[in-house]
Backbone as a ProteinNet text record, in pm:
[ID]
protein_1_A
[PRIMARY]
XXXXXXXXXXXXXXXXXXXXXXXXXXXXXXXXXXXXXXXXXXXXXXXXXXXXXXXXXXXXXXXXXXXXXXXXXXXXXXXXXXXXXXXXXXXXXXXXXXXXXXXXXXXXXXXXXXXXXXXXXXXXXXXXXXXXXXXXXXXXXXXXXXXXXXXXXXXXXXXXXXXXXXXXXXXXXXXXXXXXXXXXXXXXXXXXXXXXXXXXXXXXXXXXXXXXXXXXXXXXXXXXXXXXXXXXXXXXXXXXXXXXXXXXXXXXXX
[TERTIARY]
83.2	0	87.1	54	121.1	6.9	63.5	-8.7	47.6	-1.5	52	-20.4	91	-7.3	9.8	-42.7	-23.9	-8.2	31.2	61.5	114.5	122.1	194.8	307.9	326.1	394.9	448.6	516.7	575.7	673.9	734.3	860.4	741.9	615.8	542.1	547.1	586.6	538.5	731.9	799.6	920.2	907.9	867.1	847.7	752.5	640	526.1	588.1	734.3	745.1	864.9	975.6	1062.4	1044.7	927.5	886.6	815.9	840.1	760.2	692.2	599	489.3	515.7	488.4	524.1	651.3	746.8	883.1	903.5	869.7	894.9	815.8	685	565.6	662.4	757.4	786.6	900.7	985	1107.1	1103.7	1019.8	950.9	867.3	857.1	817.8	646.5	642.5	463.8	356.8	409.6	374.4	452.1	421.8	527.8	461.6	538.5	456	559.7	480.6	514.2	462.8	565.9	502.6	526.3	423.6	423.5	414.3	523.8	482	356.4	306.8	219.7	245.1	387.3	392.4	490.5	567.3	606.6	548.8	425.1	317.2	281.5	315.9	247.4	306.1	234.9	253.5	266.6	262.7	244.7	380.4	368.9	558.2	559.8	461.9	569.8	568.3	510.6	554.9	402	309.6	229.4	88.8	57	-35.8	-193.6	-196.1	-340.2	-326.9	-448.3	-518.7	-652.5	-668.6	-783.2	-904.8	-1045.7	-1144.5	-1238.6	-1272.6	-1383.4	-1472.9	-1528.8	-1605.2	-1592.7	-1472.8	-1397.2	-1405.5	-1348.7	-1387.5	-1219.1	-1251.6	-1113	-1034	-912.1	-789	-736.6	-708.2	-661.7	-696.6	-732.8	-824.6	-707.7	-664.1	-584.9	-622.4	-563.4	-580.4	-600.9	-708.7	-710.8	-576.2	-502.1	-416.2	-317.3	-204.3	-169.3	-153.7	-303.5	-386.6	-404.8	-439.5	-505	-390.3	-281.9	-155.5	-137.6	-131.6	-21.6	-131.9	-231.8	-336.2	-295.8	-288.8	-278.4	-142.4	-41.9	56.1	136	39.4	89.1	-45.4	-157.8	-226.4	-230	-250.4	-230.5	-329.3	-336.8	-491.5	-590.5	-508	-598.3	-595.4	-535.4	-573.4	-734.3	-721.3	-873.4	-835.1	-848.5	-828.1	-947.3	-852.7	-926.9	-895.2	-1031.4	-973.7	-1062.1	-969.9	-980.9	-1039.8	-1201	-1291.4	-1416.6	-1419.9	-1548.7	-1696.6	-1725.2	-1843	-1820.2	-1702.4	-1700.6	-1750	-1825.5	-1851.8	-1715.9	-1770.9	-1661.5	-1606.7	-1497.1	-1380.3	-1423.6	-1446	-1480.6	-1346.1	-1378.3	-1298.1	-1337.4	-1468.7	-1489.8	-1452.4	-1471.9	-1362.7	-1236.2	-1174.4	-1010.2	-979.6	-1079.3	-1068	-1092.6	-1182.8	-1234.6	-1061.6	-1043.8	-981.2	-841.9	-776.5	-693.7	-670.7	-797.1	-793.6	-762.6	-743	-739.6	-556.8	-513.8	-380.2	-304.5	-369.1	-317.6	-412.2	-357.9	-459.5	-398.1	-469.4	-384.6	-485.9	-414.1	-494.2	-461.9	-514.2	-480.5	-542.9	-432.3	-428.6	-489.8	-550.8	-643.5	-508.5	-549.6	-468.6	-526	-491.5	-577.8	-726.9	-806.9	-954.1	-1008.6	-933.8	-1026.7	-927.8	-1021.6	-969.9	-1065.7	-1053.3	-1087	-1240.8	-1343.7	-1472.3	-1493.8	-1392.8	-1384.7	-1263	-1215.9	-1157	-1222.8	-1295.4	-1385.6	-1403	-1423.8	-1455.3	-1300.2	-1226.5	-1111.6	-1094.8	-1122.7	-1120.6	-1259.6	-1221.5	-1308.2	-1404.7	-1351.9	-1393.4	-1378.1	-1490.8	-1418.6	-1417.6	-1345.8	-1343	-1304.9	-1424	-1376.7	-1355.6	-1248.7	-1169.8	-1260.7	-1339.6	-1417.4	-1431	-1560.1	-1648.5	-1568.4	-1437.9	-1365.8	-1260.7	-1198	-1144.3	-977.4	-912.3	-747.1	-721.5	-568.7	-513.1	-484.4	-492.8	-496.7	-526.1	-530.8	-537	-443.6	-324.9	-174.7	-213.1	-252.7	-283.8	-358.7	-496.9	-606.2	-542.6	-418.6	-367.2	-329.3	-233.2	-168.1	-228.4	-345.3	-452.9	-493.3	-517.2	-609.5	-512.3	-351.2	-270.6	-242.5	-244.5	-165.4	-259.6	-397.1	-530.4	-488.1	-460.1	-468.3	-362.1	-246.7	-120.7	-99.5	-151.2	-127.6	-242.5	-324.5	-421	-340.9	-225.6	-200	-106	-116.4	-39.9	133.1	135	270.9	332.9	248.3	236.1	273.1	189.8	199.3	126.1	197.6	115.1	-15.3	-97.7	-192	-315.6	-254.5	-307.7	-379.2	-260.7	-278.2	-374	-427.5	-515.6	-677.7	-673.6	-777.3	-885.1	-866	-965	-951.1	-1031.7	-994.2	-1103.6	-1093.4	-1233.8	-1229.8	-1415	-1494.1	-1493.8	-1431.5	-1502.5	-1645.1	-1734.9	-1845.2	-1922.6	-1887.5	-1925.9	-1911	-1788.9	-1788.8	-1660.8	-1658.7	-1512.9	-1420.1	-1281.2	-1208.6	-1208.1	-1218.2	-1214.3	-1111.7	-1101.2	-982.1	-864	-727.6	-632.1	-523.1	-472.3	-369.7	-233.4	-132.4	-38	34.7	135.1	208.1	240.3	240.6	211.2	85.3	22.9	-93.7	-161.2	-71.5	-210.2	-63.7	-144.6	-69	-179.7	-130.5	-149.8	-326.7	-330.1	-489.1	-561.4	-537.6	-580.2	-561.5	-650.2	-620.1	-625.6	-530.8	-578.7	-745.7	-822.1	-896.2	-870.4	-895	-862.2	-864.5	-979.7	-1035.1	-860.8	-863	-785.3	-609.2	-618.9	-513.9	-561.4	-666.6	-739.1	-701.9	-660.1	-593.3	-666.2	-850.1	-929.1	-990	-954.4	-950.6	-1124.9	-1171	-1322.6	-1384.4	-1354.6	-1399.2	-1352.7	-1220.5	-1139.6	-1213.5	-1238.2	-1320.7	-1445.6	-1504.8	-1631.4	-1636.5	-1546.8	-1532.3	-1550.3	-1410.1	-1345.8	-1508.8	-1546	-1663.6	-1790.3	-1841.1	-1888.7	-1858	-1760.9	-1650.7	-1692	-1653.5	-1637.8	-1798.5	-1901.1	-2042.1	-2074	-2046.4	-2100.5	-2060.5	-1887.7	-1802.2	-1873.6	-1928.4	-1961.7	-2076	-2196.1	-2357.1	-2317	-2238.2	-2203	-2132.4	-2035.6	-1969.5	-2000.3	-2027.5	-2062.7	-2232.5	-2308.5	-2410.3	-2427.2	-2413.9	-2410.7	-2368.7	-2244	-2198.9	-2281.8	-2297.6	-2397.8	-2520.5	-2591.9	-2723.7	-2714.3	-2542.9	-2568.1	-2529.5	-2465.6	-2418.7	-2560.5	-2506.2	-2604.1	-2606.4	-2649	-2669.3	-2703.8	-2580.7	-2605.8	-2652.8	-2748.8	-2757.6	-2659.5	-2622.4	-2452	-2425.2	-2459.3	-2437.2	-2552.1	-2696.2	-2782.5	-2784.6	-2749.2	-2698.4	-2598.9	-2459.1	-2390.5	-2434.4	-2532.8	-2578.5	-2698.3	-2794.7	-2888.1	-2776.9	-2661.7	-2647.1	-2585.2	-2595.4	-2565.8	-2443.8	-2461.5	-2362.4	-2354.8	-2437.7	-2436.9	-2360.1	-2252.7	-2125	-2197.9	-2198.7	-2201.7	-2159.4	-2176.4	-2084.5	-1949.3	-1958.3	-1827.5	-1747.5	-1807.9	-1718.7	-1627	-1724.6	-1698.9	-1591	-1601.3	-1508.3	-1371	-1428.3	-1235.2	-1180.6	-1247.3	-1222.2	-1143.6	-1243.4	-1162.6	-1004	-1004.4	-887.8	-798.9	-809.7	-741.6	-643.6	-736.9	-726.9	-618.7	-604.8	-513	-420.9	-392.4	-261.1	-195.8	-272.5	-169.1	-85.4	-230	-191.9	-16
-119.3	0	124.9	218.9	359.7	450.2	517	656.9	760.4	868.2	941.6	1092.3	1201.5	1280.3	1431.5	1543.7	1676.2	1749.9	1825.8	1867.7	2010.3	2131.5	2218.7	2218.4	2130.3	2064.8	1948.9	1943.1	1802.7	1760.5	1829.9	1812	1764.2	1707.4	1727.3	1542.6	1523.9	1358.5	1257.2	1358.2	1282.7	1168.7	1183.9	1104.3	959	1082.3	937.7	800.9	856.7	733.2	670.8	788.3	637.2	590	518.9	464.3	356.2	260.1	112.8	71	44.1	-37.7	11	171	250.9	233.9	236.7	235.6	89.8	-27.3	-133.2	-204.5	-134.7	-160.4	-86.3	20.9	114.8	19.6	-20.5	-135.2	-229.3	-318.4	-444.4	-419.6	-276.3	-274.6	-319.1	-294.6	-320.5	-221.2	-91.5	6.1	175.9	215	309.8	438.3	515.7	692.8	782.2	887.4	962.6	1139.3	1172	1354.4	1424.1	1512.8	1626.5	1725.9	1828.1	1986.9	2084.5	2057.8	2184.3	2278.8	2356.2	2472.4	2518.3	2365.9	2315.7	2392.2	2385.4	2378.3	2502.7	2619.2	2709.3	2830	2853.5	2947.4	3153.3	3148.9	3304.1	3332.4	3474.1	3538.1	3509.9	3534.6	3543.8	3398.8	3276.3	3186.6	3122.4	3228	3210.6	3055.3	3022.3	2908.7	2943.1	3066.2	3106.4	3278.6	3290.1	3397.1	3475.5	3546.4	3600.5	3584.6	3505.8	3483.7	3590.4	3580.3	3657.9	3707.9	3812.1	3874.5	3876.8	3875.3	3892.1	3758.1	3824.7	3681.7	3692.7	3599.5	3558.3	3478	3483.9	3379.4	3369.6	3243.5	3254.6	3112.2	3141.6	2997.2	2944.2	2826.3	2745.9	2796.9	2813.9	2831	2702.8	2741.9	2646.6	2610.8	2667.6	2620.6	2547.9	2574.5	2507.8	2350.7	2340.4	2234.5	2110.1	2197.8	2079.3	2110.5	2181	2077.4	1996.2	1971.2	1884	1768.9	1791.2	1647.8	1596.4	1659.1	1631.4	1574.6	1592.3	1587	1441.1	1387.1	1284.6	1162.3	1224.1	1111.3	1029.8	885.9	797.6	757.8	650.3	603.9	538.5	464.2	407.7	500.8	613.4	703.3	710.9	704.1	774.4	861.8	951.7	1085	1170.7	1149	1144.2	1274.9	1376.4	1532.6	1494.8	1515.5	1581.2	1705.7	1644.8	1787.7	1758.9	1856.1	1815.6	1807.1	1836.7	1737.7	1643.2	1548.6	1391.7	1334	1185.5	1081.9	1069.2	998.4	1005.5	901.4	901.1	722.4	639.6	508.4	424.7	305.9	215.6	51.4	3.3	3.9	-68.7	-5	147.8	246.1	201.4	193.4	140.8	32.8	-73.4	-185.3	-224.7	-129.5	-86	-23	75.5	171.3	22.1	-3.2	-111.6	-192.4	-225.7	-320.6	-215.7	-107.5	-40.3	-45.5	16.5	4.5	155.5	218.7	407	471.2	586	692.6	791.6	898.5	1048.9	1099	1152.8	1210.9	1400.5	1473.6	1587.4	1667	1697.1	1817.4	1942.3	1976.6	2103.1	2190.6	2307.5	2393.6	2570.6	2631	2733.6	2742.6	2835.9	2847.1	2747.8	2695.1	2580	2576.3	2523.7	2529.9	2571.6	2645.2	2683	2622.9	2594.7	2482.5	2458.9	2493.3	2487.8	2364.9	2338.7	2178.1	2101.7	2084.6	1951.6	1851.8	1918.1	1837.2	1695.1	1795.4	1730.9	1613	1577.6	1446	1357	1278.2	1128.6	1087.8	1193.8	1159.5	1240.7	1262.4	1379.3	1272.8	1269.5	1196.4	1281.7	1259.5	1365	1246.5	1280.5	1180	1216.7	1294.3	1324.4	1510.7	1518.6	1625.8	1711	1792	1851.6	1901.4	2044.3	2080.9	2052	2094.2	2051.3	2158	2224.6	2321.2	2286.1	2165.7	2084.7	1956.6	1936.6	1769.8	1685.7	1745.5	1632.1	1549	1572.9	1454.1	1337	1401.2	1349.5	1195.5	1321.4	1211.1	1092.5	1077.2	999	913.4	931.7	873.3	746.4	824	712.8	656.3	677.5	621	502.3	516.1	436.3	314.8	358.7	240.5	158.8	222.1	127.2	49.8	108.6	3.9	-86.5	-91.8	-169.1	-314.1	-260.3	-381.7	-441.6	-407.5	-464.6	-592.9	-696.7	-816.2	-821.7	-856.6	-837.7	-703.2	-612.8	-508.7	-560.8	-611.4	-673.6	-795.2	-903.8	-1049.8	-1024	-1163.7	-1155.7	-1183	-1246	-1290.6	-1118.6	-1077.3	-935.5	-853.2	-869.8	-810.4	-894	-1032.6	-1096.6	-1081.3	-990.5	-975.6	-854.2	-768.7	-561.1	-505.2	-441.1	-326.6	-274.3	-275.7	-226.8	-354.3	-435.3	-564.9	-619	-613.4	-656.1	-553.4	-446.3	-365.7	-338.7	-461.6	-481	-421.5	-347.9	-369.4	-464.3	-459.1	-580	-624.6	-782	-821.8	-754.4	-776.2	-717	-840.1	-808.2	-821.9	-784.1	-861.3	-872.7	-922.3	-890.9	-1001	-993.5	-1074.9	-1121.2	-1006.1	-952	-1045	-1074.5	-1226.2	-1244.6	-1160.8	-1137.7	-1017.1	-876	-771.3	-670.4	-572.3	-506.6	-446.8	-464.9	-570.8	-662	-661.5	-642.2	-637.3	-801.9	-896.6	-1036.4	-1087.6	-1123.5	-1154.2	-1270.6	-1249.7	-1382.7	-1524.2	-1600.7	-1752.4	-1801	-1788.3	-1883.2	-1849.2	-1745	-1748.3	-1835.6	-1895.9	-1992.6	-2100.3	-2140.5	-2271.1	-2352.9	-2293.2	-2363.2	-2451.5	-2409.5	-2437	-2352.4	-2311.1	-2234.7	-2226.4	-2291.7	-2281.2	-2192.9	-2242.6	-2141.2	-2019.7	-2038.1	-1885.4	-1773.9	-1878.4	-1779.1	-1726	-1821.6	-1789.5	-1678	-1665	-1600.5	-1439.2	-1477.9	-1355.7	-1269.8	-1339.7	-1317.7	-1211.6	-1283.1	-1238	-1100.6	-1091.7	-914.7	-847.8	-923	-775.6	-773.6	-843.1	-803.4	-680.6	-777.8	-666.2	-543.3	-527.7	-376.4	-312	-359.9	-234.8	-186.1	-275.4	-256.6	-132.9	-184.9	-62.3	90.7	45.4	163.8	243.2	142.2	185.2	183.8	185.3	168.7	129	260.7	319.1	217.1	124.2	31.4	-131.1	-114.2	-225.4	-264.3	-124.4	-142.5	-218.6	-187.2	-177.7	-326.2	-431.6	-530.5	-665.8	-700.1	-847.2	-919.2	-960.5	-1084.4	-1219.7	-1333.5	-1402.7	-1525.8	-1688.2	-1709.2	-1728.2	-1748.6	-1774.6	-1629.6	-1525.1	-1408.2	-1375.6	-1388.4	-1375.9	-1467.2	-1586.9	-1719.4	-1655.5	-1572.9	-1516.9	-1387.5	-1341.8	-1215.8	-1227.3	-1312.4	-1405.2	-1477.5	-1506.3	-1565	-1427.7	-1315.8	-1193.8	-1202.9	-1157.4	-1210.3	-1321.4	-1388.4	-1566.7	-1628.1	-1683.9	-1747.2	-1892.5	-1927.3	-2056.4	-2199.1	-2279.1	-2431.6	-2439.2	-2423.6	-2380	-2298	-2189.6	-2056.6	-2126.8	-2182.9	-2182.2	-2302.2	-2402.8	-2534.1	-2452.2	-2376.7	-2335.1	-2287	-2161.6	-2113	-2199.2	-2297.2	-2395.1	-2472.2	-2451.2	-2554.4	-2425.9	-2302.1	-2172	-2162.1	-2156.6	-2169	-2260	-2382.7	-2491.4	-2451	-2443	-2406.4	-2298.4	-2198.4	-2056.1	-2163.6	-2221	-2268.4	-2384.8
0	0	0	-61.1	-73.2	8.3	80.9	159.3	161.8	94.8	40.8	90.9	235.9	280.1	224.8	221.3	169.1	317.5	284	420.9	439.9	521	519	591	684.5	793.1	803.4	671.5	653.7	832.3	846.4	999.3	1079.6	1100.6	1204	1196.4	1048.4	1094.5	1068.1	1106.8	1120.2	1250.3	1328.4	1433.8	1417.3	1351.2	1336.6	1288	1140.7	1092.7	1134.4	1267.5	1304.7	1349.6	1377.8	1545.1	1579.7	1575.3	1645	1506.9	1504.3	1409.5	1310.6	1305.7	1138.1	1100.1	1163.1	1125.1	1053.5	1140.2	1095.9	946.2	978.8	869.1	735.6	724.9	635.5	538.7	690.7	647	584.7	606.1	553.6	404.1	379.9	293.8	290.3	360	390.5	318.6	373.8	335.9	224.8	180.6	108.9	182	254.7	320.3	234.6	165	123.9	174.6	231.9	304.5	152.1	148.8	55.5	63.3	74.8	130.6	12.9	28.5	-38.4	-107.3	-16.5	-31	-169.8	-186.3	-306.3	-447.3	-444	-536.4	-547.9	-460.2	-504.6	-595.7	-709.1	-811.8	-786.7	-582.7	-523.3	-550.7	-620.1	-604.3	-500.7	-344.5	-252.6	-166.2	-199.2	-203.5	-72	-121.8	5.3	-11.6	67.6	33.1	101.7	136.4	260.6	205.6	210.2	182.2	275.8	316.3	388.4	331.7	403.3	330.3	275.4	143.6	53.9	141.9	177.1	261	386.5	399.9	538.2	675.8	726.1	853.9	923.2	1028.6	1106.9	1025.5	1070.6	1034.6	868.9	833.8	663.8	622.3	512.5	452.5	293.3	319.6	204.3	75.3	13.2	-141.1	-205.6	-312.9	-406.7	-488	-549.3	-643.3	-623.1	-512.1	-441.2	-387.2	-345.1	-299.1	-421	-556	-599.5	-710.3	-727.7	-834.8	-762.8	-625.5	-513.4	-570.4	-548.7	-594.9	-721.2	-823.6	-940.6	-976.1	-909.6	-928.3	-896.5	-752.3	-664.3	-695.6	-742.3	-772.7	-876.1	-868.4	-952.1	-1035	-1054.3	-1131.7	-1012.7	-950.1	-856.6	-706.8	-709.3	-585.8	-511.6	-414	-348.3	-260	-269.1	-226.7	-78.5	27.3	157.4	225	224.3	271.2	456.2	510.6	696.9	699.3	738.3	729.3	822.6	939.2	1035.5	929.7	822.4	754.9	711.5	741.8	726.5	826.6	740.1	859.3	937	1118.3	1163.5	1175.1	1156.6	1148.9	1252.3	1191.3	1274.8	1228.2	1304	1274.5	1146.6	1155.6	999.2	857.2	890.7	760.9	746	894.5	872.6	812.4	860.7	797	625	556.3	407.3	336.3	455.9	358.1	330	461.8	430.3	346.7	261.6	130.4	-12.6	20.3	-108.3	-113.1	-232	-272.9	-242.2	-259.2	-300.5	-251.4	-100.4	-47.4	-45.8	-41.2	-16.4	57.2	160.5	268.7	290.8	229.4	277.2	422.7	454.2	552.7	525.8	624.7	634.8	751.1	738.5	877.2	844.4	973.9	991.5	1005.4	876.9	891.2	829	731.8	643.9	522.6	405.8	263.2	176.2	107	3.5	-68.6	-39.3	-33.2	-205.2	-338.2	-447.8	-473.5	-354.6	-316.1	-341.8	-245.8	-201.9	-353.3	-488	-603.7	-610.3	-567.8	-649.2	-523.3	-402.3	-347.4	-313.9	-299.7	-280.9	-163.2	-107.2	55.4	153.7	259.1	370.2	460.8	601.4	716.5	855.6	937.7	1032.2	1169.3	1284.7	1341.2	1486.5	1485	1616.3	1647.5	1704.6	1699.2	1834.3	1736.6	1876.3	1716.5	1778.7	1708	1721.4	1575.7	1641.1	1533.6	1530.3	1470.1	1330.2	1297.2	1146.2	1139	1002.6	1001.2	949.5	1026.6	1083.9	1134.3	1255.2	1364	1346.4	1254	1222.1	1141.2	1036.8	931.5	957.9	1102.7	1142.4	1216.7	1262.5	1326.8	1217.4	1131.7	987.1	919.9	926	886.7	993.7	1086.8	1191.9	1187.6	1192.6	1179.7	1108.6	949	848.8	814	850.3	834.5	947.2	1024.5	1175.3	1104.6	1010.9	962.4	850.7	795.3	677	706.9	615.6	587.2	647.9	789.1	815.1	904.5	896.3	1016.2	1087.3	1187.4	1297.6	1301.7	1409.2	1446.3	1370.9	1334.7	1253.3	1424.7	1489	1642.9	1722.4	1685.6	1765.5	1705.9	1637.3	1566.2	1505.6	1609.9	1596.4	1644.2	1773.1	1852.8	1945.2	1876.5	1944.6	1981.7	2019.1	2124	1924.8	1932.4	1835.8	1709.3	1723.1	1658.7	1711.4	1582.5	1618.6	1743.7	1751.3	1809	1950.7	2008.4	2148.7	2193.7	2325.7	2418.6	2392.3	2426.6	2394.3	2578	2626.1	2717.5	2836.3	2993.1	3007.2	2998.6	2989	2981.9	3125.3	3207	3233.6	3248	3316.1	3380	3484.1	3474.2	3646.4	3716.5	3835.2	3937.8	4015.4	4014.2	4039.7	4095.7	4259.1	4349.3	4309.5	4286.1	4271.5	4350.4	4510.7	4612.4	4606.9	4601.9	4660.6	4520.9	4456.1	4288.5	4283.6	4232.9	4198.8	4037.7	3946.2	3852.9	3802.6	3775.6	3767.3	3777.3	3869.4	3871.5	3770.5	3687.9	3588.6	3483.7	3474.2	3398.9	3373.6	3505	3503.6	3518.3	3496.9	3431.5	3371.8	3224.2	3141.5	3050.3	3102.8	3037	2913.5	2767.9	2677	2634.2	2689.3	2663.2	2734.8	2908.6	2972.2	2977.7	2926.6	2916.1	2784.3	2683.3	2622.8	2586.8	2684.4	2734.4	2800.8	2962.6	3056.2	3007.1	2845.9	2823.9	2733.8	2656.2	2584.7	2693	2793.3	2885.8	2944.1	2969.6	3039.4	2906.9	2807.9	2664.6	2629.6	2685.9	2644.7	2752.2	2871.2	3017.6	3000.5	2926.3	2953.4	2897.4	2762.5	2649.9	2698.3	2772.5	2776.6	2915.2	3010.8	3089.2	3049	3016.9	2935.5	2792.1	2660	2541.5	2489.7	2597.8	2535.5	2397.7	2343.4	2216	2136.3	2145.9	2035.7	2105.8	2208.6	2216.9	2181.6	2176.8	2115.2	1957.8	1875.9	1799.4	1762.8	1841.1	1856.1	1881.2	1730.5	1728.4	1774.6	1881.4	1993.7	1965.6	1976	1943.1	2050.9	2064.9	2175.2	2284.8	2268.6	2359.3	2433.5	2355.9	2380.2	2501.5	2481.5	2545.7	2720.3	2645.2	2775.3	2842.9	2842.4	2907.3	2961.3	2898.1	2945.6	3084.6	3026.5	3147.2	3260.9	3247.9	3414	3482.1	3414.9	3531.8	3623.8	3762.5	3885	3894.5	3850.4	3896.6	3821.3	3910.8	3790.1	3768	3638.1	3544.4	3624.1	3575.2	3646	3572.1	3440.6	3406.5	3454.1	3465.6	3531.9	3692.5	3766.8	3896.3	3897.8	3796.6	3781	3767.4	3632.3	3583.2	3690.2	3770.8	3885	3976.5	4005	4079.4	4074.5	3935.4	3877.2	3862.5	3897.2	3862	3974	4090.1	4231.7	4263.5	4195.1	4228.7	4173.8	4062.7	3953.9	4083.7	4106.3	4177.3	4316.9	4388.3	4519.6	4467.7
[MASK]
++++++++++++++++++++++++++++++++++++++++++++++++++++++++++++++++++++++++++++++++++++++++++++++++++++++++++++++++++++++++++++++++++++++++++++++++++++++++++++++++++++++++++++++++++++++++++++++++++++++++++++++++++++++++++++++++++++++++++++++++++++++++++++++

């Protein structure tokens, strides 16, 4: 996959890419990132890329010209072209997971008052990363970048990515490790069971309860299956399974 961002602030994502997952995803050749200064592109004697908006107003709004050679210039045939703009739907998991199967994205950056709204033709898509403002859409970028290469072939473990908060609409279970009691904190018995049924039963159960407590919102939206309902009906009341593994959890520590 090639990702390919516009930007006025190219120095902003030197970091993003030496570093852990991106760095390695870059090495391996997983992924190709390409920064593009903008400012490259622009045709102003005095070399400017923002202009004060038409009938006045606060701040300085992107120029068209600028903006869309840099498009024209870096896009391919199979580009889809993704502008960072609060009237985009807002990024979810299942976008990340869509956009991931494509080959070639370009994501431009917004900064200051806006851009120029004689843009908007020339990309594919708006995407907004959540209903809160930020000084551009750097951050945004690296956000929707980081999603989508962390999903690609060889990123990372294929394991590690089998089972995540917002699959299927749920919390991801909790997760700990050693040392068993940490200042009266106990890890779950069951979980040294060693019984993988009840373990993922157990685990199934936590990631239904977390979300219906915490996410409403993505639970309502989560299809219940019976197993799902059967773990949801025994409530506080632990299972015969539950209480066995427990048991056999209990022994392993002792």
């Amino acid at each position: 996959m090639k990702i390919t961002i516009l930007t006025l602030f190219p120095e902003m994502f030197d970091g993003f890419m030496s570093n852990s997952i991106i760095k390695r995803a870059i090495s391996k050749k997983v992924v190709e990132i390409k920064i593009v200064d903008i400012r490259d592109y622009t045709k102003d004697r005095y070399h400017r890329v923002d202009s004060a908006p038409v009938g006045g107003g606060a701040g300085l709004i992107m120029k068209c010209q600028p903006i869309v050679d840099s498009i024209n210039a870096n896009k391919e045939k199979n580009s889809h072209i993704i502008m960072l703009s609060p009237r985009g739907k807002t990024y979810k998991q299942e976008r990340a997971r869509e956009l991931s199967k494509m080959d070639n994205i370009i994501l431009l950056c917004g900064h200051y008052e806006g851009i120029d709204e004689r843009v908007n033709k020339y990309v594919d898509e708006q995407i907004s990363i959540g209903d809160y403002v930020l000084t551009g859409g750097e951050l945004g970028s690296m956000v929707i970048a980081d999603s989508i290469i962390r999903l690609l072939d060889g990123a990372i473990a294929e394991e590690s990515i089998s089972e995540e908060s917002f699959d299927d609409n749920l919390l991801e279970y909790p997760q700990y490790t050693e040392p068993y009691d940490f200042n009266g904190e106990k890890v779950p018995d069951i979980l040294y069971s060693g019984n993988h049924t009840a373990i993922n039963k157990w685990r199934r159960k936590q990631s239904l309860n977390l979300t219906k407590e915490l996410r409403k919102d993505l639970f309502d939206k989560h299809q219940l299956t019976k197993q799902d309902k059967k773990l949801l009906d025994e409530g506080k009341e632990k299972a015969s399974w539950e209480l066995a593994a427990i048991e056999k959890g209990k022994k392993f520590i002792k």
